[in-house]
Structure formats: C-alpha cells, structure tokens
CSV table of N, CA and C in Angstrom, one decimal:
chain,number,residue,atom,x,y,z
D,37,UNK,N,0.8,-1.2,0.0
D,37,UNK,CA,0.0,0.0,0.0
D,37,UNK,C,0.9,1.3,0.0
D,38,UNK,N,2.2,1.0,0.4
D,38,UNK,CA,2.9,2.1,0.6
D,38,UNK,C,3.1,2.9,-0.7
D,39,UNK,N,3.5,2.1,-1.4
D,39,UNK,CA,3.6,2.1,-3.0
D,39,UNK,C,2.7,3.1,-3.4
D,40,UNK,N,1.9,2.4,-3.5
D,40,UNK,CA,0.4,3.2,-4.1
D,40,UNK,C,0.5,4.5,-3.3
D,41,UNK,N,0.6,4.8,-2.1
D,41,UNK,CA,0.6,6.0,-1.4
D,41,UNK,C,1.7,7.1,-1.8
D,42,UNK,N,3.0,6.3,-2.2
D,42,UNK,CA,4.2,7.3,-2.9
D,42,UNK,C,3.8,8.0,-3.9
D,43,UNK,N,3.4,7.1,-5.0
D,43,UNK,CA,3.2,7.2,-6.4
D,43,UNK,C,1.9,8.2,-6.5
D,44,UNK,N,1.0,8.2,-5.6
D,44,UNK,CA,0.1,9.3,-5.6
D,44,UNK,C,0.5,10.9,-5.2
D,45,UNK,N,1.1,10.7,-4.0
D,45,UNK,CA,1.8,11.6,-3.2
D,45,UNK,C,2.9,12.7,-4.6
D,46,UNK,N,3.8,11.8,-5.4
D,46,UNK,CA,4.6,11.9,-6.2
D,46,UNK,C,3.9,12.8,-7.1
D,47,UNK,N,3.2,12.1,-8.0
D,47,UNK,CA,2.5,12.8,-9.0
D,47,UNK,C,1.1,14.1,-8.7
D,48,UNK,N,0.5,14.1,-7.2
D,48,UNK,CA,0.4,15.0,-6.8
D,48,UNK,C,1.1,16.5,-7.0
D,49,UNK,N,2.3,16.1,-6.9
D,49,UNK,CA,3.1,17.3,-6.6
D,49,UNK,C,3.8,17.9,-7.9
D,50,UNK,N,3.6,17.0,-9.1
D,50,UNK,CA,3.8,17.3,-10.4
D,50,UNK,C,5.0,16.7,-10.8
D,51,UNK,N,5.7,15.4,-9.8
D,51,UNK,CA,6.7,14.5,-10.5
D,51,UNK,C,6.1,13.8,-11.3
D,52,UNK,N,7.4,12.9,-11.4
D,52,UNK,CA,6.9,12.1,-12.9
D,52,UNK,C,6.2,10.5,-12.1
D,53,UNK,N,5.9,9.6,-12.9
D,53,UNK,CA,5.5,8.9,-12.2
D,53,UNK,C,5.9,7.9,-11.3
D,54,UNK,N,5.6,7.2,-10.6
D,54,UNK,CA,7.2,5.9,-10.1
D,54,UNK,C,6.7,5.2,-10.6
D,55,UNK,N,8.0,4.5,-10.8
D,55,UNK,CA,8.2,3.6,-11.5
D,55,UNK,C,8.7,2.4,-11.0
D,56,UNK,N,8.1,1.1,-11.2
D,56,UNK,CA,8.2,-0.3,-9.9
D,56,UNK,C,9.4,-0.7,-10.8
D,57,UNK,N,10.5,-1.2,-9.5
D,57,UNK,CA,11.0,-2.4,-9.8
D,57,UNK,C,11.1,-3.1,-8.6
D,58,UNK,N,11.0,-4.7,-9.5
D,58,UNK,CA,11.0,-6.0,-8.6
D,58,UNK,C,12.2,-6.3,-8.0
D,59,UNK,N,12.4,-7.0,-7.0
D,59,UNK,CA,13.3,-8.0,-6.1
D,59,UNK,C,13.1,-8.7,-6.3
D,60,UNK,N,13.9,-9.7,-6.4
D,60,UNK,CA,13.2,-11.2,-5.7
D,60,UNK,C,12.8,-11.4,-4.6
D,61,UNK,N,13.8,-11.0,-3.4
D,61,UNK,CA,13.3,-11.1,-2.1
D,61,UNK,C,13.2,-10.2,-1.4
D,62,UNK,N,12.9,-9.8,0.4
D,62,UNK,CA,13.7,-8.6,0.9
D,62,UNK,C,14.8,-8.7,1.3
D,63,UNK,N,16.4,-8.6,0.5
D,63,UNK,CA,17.7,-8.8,1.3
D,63,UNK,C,18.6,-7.9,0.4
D,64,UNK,N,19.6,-7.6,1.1
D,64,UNK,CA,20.5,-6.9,0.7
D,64,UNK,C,20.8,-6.9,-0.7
D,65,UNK,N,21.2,-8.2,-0.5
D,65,UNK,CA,21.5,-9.0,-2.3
D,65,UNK,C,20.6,-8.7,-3.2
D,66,UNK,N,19.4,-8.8,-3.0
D,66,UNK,CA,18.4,-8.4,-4.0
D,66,UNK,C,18.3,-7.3,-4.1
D,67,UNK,N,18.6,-6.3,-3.3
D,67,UNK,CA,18.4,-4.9,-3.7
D,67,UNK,C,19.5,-4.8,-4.5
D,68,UNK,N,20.5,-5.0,-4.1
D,68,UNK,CA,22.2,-4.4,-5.2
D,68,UNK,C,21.5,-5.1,-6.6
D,69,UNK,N,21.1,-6.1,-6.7
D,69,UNK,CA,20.9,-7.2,-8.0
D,69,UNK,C,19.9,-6.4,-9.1
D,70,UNK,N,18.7,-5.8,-7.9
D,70,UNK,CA,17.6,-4.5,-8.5
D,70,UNK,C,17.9,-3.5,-9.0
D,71,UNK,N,19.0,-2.9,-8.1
D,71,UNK,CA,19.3,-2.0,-8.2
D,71,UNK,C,20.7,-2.0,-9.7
D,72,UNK,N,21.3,-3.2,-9.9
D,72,UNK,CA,22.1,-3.2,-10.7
D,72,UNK,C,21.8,-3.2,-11.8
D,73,UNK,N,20.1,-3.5,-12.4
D,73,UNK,CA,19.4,-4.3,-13.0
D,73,UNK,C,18.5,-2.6,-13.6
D,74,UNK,N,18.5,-2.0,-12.8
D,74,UNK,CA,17.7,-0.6,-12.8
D,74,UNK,C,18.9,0.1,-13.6
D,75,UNK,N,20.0,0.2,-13.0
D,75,UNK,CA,20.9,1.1,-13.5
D,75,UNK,C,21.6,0.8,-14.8
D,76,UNK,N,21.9,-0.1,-15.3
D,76,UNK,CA,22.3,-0.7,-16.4
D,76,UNK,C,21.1,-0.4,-17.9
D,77,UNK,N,19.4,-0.9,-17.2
D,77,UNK,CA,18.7,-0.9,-18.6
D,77,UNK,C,18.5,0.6,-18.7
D,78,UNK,N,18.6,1.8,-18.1
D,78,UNK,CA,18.2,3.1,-17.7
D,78,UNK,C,19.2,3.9,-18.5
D,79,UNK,N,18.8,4.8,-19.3
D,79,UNK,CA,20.0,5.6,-19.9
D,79,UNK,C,20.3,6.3,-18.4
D,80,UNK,N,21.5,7.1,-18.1
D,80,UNK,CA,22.0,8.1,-16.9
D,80,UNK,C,21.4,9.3,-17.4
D,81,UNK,N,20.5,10.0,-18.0
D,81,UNK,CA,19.7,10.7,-18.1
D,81,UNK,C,18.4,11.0,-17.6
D,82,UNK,N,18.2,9.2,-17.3
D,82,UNK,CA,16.8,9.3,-17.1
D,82,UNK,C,17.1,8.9,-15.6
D,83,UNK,N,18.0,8.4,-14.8
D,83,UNK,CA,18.2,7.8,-13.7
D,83,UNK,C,17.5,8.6,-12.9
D,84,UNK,N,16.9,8.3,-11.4
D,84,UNK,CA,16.2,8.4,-10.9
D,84,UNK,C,16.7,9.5,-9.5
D,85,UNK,N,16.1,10.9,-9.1
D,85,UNK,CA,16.4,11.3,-7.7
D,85,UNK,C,16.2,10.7,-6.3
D,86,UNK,N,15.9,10.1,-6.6
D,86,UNK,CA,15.4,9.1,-5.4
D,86,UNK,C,14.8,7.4,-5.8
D,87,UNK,N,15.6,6.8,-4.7
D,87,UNK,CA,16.0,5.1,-4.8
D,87,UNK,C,14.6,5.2,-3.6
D,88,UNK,N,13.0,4.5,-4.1
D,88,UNK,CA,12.4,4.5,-2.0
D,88,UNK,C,12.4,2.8,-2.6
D,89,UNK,N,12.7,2.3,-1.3
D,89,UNK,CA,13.3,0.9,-1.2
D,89,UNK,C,11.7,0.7,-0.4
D,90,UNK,N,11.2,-0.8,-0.5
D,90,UNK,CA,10.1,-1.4,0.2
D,90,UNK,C,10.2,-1.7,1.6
D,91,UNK,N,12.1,-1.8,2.0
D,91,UNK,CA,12.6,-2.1,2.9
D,91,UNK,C,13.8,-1.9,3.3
D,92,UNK,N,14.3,-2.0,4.6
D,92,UNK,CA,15.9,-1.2,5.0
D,92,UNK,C,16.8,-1.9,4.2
D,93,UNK,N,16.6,-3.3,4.1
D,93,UNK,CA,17.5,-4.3,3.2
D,93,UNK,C,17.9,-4.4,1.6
D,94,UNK,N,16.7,-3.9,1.1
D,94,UNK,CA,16.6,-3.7,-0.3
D,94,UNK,C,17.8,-2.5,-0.4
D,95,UNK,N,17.2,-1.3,0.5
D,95,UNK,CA,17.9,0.3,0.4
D,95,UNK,C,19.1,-0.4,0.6
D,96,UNK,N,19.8,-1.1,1.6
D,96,UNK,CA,21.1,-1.9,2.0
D,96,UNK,C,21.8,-1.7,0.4
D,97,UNK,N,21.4,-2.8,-0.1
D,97,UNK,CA,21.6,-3.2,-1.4
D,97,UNK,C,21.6,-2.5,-2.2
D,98,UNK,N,20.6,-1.3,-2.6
D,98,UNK,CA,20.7,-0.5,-3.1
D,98,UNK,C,22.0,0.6,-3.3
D,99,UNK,N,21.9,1.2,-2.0
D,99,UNK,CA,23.4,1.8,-1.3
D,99,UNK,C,24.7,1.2,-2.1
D,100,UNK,N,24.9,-0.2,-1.4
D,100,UNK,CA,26.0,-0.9,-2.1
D,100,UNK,C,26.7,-0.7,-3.3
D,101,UNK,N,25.3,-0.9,-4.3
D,101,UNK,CA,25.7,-1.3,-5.3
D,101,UNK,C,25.7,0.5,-6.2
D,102,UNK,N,24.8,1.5,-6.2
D,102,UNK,CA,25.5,2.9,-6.2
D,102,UNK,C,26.8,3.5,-5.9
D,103,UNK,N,27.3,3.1,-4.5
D,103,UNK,CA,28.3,3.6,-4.4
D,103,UNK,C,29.3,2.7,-5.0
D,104,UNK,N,29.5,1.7,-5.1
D,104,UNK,CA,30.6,0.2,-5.4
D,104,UNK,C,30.8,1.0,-6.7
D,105,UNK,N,29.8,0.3,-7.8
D,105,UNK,CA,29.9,-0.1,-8.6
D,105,UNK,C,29.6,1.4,-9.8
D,106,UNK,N,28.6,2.0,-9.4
D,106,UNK,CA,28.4,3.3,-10.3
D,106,UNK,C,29.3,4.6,-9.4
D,107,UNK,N,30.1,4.4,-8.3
D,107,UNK,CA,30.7,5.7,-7.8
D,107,UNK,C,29.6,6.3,-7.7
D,108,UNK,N,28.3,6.7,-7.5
D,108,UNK,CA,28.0,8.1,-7.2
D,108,UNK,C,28.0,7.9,-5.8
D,109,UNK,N,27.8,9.5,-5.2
D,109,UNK,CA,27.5,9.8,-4.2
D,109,UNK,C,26.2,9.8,-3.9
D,110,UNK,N,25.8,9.4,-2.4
D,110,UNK,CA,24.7,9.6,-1.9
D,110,UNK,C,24.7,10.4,-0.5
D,111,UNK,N,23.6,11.3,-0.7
D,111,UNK,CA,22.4,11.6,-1.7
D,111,UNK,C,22.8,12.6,-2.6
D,112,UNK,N,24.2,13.2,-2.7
D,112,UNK,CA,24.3,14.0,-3.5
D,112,UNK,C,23.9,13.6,-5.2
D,113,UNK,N,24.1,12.6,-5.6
D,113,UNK,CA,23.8,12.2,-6.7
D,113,UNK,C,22.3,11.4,-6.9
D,114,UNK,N,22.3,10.8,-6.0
D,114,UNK,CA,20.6,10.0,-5.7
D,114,UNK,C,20.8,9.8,-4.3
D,115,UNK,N,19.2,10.1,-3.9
D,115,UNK,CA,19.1,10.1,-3.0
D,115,UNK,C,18.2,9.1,-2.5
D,116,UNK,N,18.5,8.2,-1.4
D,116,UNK,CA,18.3,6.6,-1.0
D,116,UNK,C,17.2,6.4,0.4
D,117,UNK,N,15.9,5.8,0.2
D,117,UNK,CA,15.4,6.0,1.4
D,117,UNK,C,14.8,4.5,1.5
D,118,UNK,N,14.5,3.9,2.8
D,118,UNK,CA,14.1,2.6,3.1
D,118,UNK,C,12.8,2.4,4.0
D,119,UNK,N,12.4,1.5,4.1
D,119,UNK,CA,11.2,1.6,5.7
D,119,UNK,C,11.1,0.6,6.5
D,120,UNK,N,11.5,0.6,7.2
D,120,UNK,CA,11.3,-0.3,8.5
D,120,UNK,C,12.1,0.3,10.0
D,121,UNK,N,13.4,1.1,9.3
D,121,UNK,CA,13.7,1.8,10.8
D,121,UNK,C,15.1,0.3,11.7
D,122,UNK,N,15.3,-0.5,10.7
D,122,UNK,CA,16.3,-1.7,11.4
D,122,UNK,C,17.5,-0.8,11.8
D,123,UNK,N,18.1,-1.5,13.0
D,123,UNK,CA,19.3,-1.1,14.2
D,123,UNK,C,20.5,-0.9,12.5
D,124,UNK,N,20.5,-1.5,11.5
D,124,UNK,CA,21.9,-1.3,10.4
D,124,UNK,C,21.5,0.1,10.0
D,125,UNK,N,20.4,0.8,10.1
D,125,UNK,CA,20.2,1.9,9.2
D,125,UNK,C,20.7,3.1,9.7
D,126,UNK,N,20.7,2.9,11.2
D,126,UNK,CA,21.8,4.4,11.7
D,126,UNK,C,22.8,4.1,11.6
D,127,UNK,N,23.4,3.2,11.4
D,127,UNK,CA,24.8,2.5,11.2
D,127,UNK,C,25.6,3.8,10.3
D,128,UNK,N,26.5,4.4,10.9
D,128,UNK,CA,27.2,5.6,9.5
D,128,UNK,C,28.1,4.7,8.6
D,129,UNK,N,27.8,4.0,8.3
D,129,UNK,CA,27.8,2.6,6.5
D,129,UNK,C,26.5,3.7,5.9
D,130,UNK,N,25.3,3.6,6.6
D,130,UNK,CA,24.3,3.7,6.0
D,130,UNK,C,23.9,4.7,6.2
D,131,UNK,N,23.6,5.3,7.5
D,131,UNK,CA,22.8,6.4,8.0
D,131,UNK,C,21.4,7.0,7.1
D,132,UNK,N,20.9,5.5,7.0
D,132,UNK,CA,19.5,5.6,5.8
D,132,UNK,C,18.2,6.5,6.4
D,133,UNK,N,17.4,6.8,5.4
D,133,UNK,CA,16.6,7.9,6.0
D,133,UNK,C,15.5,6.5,5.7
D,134,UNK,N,14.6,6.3,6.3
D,134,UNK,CA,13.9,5.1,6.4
D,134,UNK,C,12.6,5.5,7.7
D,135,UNK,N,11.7,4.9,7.4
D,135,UNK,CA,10.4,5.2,8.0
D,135,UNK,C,10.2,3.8,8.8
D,136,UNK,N,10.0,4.8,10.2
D,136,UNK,CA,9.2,3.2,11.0
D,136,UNK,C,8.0,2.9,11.6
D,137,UNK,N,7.4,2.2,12.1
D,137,UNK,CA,6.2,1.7,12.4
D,137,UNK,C,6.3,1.1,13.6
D,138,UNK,N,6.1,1.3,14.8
D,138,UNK,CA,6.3,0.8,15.8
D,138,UNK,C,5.8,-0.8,15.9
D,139,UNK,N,6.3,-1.8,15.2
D,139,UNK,CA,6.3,-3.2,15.4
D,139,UNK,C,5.6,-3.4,16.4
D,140,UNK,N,6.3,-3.5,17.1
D,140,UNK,CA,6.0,-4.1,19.0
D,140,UNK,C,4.5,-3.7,19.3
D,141,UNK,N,4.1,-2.8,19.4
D,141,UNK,CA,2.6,-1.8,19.7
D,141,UNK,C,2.0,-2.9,19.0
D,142,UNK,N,1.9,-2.8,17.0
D,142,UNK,CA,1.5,-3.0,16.6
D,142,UNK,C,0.7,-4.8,16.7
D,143,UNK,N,1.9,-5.2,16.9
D,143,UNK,CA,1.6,-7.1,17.5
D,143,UNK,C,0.8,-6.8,18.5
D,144,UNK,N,1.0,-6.0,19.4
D,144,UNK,CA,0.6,-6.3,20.5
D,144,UNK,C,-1.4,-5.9,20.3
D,145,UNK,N,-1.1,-4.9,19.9
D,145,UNK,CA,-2.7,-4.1,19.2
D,145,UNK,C,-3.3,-5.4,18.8
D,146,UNK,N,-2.7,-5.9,17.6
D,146,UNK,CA,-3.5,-7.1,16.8
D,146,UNK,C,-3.9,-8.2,17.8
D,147,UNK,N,-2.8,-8.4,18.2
D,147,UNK,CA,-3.6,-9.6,19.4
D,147,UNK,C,-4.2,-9.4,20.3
D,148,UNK,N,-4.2,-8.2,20.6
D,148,UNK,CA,-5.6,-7.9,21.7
D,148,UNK,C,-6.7,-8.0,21.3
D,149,UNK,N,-7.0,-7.5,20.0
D,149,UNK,CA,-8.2,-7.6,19.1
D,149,UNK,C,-8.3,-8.8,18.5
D,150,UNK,N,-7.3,-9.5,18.5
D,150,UNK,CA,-7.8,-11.0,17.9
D,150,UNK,C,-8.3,-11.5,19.3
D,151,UNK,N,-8.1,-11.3,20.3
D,151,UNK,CA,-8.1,-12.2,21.5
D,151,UNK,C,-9.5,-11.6,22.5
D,152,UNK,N,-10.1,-10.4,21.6
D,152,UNK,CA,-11.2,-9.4,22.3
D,152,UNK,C,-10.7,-8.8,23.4
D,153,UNK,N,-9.6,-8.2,23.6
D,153,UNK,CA,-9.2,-7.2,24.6
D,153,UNK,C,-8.8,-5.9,24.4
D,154,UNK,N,-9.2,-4.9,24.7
D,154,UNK,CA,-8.6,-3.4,24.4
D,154,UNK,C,-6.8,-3.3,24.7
D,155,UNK,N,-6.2,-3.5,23.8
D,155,UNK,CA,-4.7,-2.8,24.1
D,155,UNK,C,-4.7,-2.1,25.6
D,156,UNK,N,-3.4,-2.5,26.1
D,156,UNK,CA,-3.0,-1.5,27.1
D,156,UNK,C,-3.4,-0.3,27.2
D,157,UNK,N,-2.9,0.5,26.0
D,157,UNK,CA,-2.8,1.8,25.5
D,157,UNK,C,-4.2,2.2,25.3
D,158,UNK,N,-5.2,2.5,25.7
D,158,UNK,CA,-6.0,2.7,25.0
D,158,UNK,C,-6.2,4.1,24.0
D,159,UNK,N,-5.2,4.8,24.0
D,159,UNK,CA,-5.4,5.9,23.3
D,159,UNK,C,-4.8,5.6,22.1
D,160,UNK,N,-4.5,4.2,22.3
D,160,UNK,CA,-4.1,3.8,20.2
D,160,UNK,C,-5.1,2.7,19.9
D,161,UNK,N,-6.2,2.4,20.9
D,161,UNK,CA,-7.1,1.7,20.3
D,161,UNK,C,-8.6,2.4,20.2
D,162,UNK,N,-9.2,2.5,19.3
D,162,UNK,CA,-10.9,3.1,19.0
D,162,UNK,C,-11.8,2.3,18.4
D,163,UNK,N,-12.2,1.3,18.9
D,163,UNK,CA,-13.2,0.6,18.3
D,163,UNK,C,-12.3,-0.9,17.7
D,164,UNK,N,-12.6,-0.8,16.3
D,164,UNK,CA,-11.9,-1.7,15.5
D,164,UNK,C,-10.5,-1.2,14.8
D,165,UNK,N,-10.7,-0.1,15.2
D,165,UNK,CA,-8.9,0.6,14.8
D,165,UNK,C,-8.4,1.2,15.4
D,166,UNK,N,-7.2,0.7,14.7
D,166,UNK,CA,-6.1,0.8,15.9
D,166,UNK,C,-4.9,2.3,15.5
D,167,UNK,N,-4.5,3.1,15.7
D,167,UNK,CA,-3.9,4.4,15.5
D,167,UNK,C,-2.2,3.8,16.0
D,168,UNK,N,-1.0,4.3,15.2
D,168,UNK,CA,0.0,4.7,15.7
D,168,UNK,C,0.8,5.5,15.6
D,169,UNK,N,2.4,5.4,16.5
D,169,UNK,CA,2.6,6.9,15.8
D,169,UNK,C,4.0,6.1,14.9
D,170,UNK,N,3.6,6.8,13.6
D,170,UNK,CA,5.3,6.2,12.9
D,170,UNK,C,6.0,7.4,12.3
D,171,UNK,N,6.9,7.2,12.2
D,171,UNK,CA,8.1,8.3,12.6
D,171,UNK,C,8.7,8.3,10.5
D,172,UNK,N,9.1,9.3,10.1
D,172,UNK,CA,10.2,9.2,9.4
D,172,UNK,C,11.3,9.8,9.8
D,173,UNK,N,12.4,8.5,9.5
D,173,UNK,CA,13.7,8.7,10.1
D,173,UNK,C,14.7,9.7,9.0
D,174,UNK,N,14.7,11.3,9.5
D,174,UNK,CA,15.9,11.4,8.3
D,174,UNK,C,17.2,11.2,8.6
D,175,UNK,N,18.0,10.6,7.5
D,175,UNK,CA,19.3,10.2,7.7
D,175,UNK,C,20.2,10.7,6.1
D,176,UNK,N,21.2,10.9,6.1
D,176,UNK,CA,21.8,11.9,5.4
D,176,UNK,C,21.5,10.7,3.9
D,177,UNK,N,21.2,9.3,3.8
D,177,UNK,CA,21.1,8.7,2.4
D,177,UNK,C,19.8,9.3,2.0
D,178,UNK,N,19.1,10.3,2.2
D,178,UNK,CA,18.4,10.7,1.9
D,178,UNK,C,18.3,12.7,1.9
D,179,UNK,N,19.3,13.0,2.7
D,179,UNK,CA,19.3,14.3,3.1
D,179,UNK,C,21.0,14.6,2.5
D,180,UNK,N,21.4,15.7,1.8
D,180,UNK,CA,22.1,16.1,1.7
D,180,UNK,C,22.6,17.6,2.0
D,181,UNK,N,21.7,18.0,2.3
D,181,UNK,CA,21.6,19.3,3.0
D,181,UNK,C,20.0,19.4,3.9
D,182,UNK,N,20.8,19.0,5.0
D,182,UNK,CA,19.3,18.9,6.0
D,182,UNK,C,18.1,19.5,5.6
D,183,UNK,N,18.5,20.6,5.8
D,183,UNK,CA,16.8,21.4,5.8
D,183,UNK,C,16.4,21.5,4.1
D,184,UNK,N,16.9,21.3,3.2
D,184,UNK,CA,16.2,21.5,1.9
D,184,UNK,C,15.9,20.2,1.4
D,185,UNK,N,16.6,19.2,2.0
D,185,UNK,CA,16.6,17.6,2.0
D,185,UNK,C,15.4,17.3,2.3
D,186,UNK,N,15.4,17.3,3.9
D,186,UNK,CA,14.3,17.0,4.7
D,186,UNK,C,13.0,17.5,4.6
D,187,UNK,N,12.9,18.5,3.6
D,187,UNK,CA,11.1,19.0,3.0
D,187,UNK,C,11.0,18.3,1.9
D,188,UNK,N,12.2,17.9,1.0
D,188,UNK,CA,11.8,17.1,-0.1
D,188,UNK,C,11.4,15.7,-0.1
D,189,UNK,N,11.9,14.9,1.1
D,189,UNK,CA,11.5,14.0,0.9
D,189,UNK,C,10.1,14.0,1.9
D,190,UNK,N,9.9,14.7,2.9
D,190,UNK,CA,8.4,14.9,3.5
D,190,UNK,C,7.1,14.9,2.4
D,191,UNK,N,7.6,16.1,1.3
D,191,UNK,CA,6.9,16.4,0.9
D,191,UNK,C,6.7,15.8,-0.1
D,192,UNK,N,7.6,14.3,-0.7
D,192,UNK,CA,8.2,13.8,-1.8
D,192,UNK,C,8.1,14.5,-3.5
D,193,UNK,N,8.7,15.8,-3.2
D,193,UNK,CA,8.7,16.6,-4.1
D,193,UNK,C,10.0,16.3,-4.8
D,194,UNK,N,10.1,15.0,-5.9
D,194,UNK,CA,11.3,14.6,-5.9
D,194,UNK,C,11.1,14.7,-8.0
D,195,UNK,N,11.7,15.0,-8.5
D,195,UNK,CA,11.7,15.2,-9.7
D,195,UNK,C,11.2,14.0,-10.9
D,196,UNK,N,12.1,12.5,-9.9
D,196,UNK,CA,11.6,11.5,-10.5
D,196,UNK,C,11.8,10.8,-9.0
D,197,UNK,N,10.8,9.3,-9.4
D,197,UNK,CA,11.2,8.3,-8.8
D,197,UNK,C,11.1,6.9,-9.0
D,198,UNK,N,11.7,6.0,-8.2
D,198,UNK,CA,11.8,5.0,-8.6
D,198,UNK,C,11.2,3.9,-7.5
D,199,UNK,N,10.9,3.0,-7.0
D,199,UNK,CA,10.5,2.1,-6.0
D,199,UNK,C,10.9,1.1,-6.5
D,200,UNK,N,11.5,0.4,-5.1
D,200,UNK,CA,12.3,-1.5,-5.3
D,200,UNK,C,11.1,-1.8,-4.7
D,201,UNK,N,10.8,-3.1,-5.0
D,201,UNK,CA,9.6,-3.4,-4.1
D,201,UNK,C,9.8,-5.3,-4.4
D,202,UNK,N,9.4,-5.7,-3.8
D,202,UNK,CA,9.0,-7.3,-3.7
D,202,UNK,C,8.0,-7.9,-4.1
D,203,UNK,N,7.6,-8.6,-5.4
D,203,UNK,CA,6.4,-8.8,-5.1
D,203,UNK,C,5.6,-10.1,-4.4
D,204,UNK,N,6.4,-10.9,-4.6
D,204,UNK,CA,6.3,-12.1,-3.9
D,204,UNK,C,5.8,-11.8,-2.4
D,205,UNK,N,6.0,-10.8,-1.6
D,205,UNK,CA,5.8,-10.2,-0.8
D,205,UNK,C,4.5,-9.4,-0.9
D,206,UNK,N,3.9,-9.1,-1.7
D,206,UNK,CA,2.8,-8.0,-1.7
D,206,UNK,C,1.1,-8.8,-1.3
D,207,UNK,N,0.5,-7.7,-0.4
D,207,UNK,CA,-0.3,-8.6,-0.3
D,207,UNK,C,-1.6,-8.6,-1.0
C-alpha cells in the first residue's frame, strides 16, 4: 500500500511517475541485484532522484551497489530511502533515511483484538482501529543538506522516482 501512497503523493506534486521495480526477495543482495538491474537498462539521463526501497534491506543493497559499482554519491547524486527503521540503518555505512512503524505496539494491538481485549494503550485503540505513531527517520542517504533535503523527501517533491519493491511479498 505504501507504494500506491508514494506514487500518488509523487504525481500530486507534479513528478513524474514511479516507477516499480521488482526484487526477488527482501535482502541486501536483491536490492544491489535490483538496483544493478535498474541502472544498467536506464539511460544516466533518465536515472532516478530518489531510490524509495520497500525495505531497509533492499535500500542496504541498493546503497552498495550505487556507491561500489556506479561511484555516485549519496544523496548528493541519488538520493536513497528505506522503511522499517532496522538497528543497520543508523549504522554511518548507511545512516538511511527510512520510515518506522512501531512493530512491538503493533503485534501487540492485533492480538488484543484478535483475543477481544482493548490494548493496554487505549489511546491507540478506538473501536476496530487501531492508530500509531510512525516516525520518518531522516538520515543523510536521503538528506544532503538537511533542511532543503528533509522537505523534499516529507513532501516527496522529488523530480523522478523510482521504488524497489517485492512482489512475492505483496499482499
């Protein structure tokens, strides 16, 4: 769904459209493999300002194989974002700008409601829905000058883009 939410968000704002590419799985390796796979059939013309990965692992991969193999810089050259918020993405390897969802809450929400109990929290439960708070993390694979960085990708006012995504994965 996230997908669908970028790509609307995107073309809202008068970018171009995104544009899916597959993984095989969610892992590092498949992102570099996506990502190698993206940059090779792509004239450098048309290459993308922004890499948004389905996951911290894909962006992993992604990262890799930009900096390895094509020398650019990130984000000065493309700028790289992931979502899940994993302990490797502050890592300064990575320092990925990546979006999280508080997991933990979330299990716990769903099993209350599977189990007919109101969550602890009740101010994240209302009825049959459940509210959280999720955060976007900025991190410089995505920011290259904080403050003009950090509105562009809030507001994903990004000229082009691109999404790694899984589909074996989708639900």
């Amino acid at each position: 769904m996230w997908s669908i939410f970028l790509t609307e968000s995107l073309e809202a704002h008068g970018s171009a459209p995104v544009l899916d590419l597959s993984a095989a799985s969610y892992s590092s390796e498949h992102g570099f493999e996506a990502a190698r796979h993206l940059f090779q059939v792509i004239p450098p013309e048309q290459w993308p300002d922004l890499l948004m990965c389905e996951n911290d692992a894909l962006a992993f991969g992604a990262i890799d194989y930009v900096r390895s193999a094509l020398k650019l810089r990130i984000p000065a050259d493309i700028a790289i974002a992931g979502f899940d918020n994993t302990p490797l993405a502050a890592s300064p390897a990575y320092d990925l700008t990546t979006y999280e969802q508080p997991a933990n809450e979330m299990v716990a929400a769903i099993l209350s409601m599977i189990l007919g109990r109101e969550p602890r929290e009740s101010k994240a439960f209302r009825g049959k829905t459940c509210r959280s708070i999720n955060r976007l993390i900025i991190g410089k694979s995505g920011a290259s000058d904080a403050t003009t960085r950090k509105e562009q990708v809030k507001s994903s006012c990004f000229k082009t883009g691109w999404g790694l995504r899984c589909p074996s994965e989708d639900n």
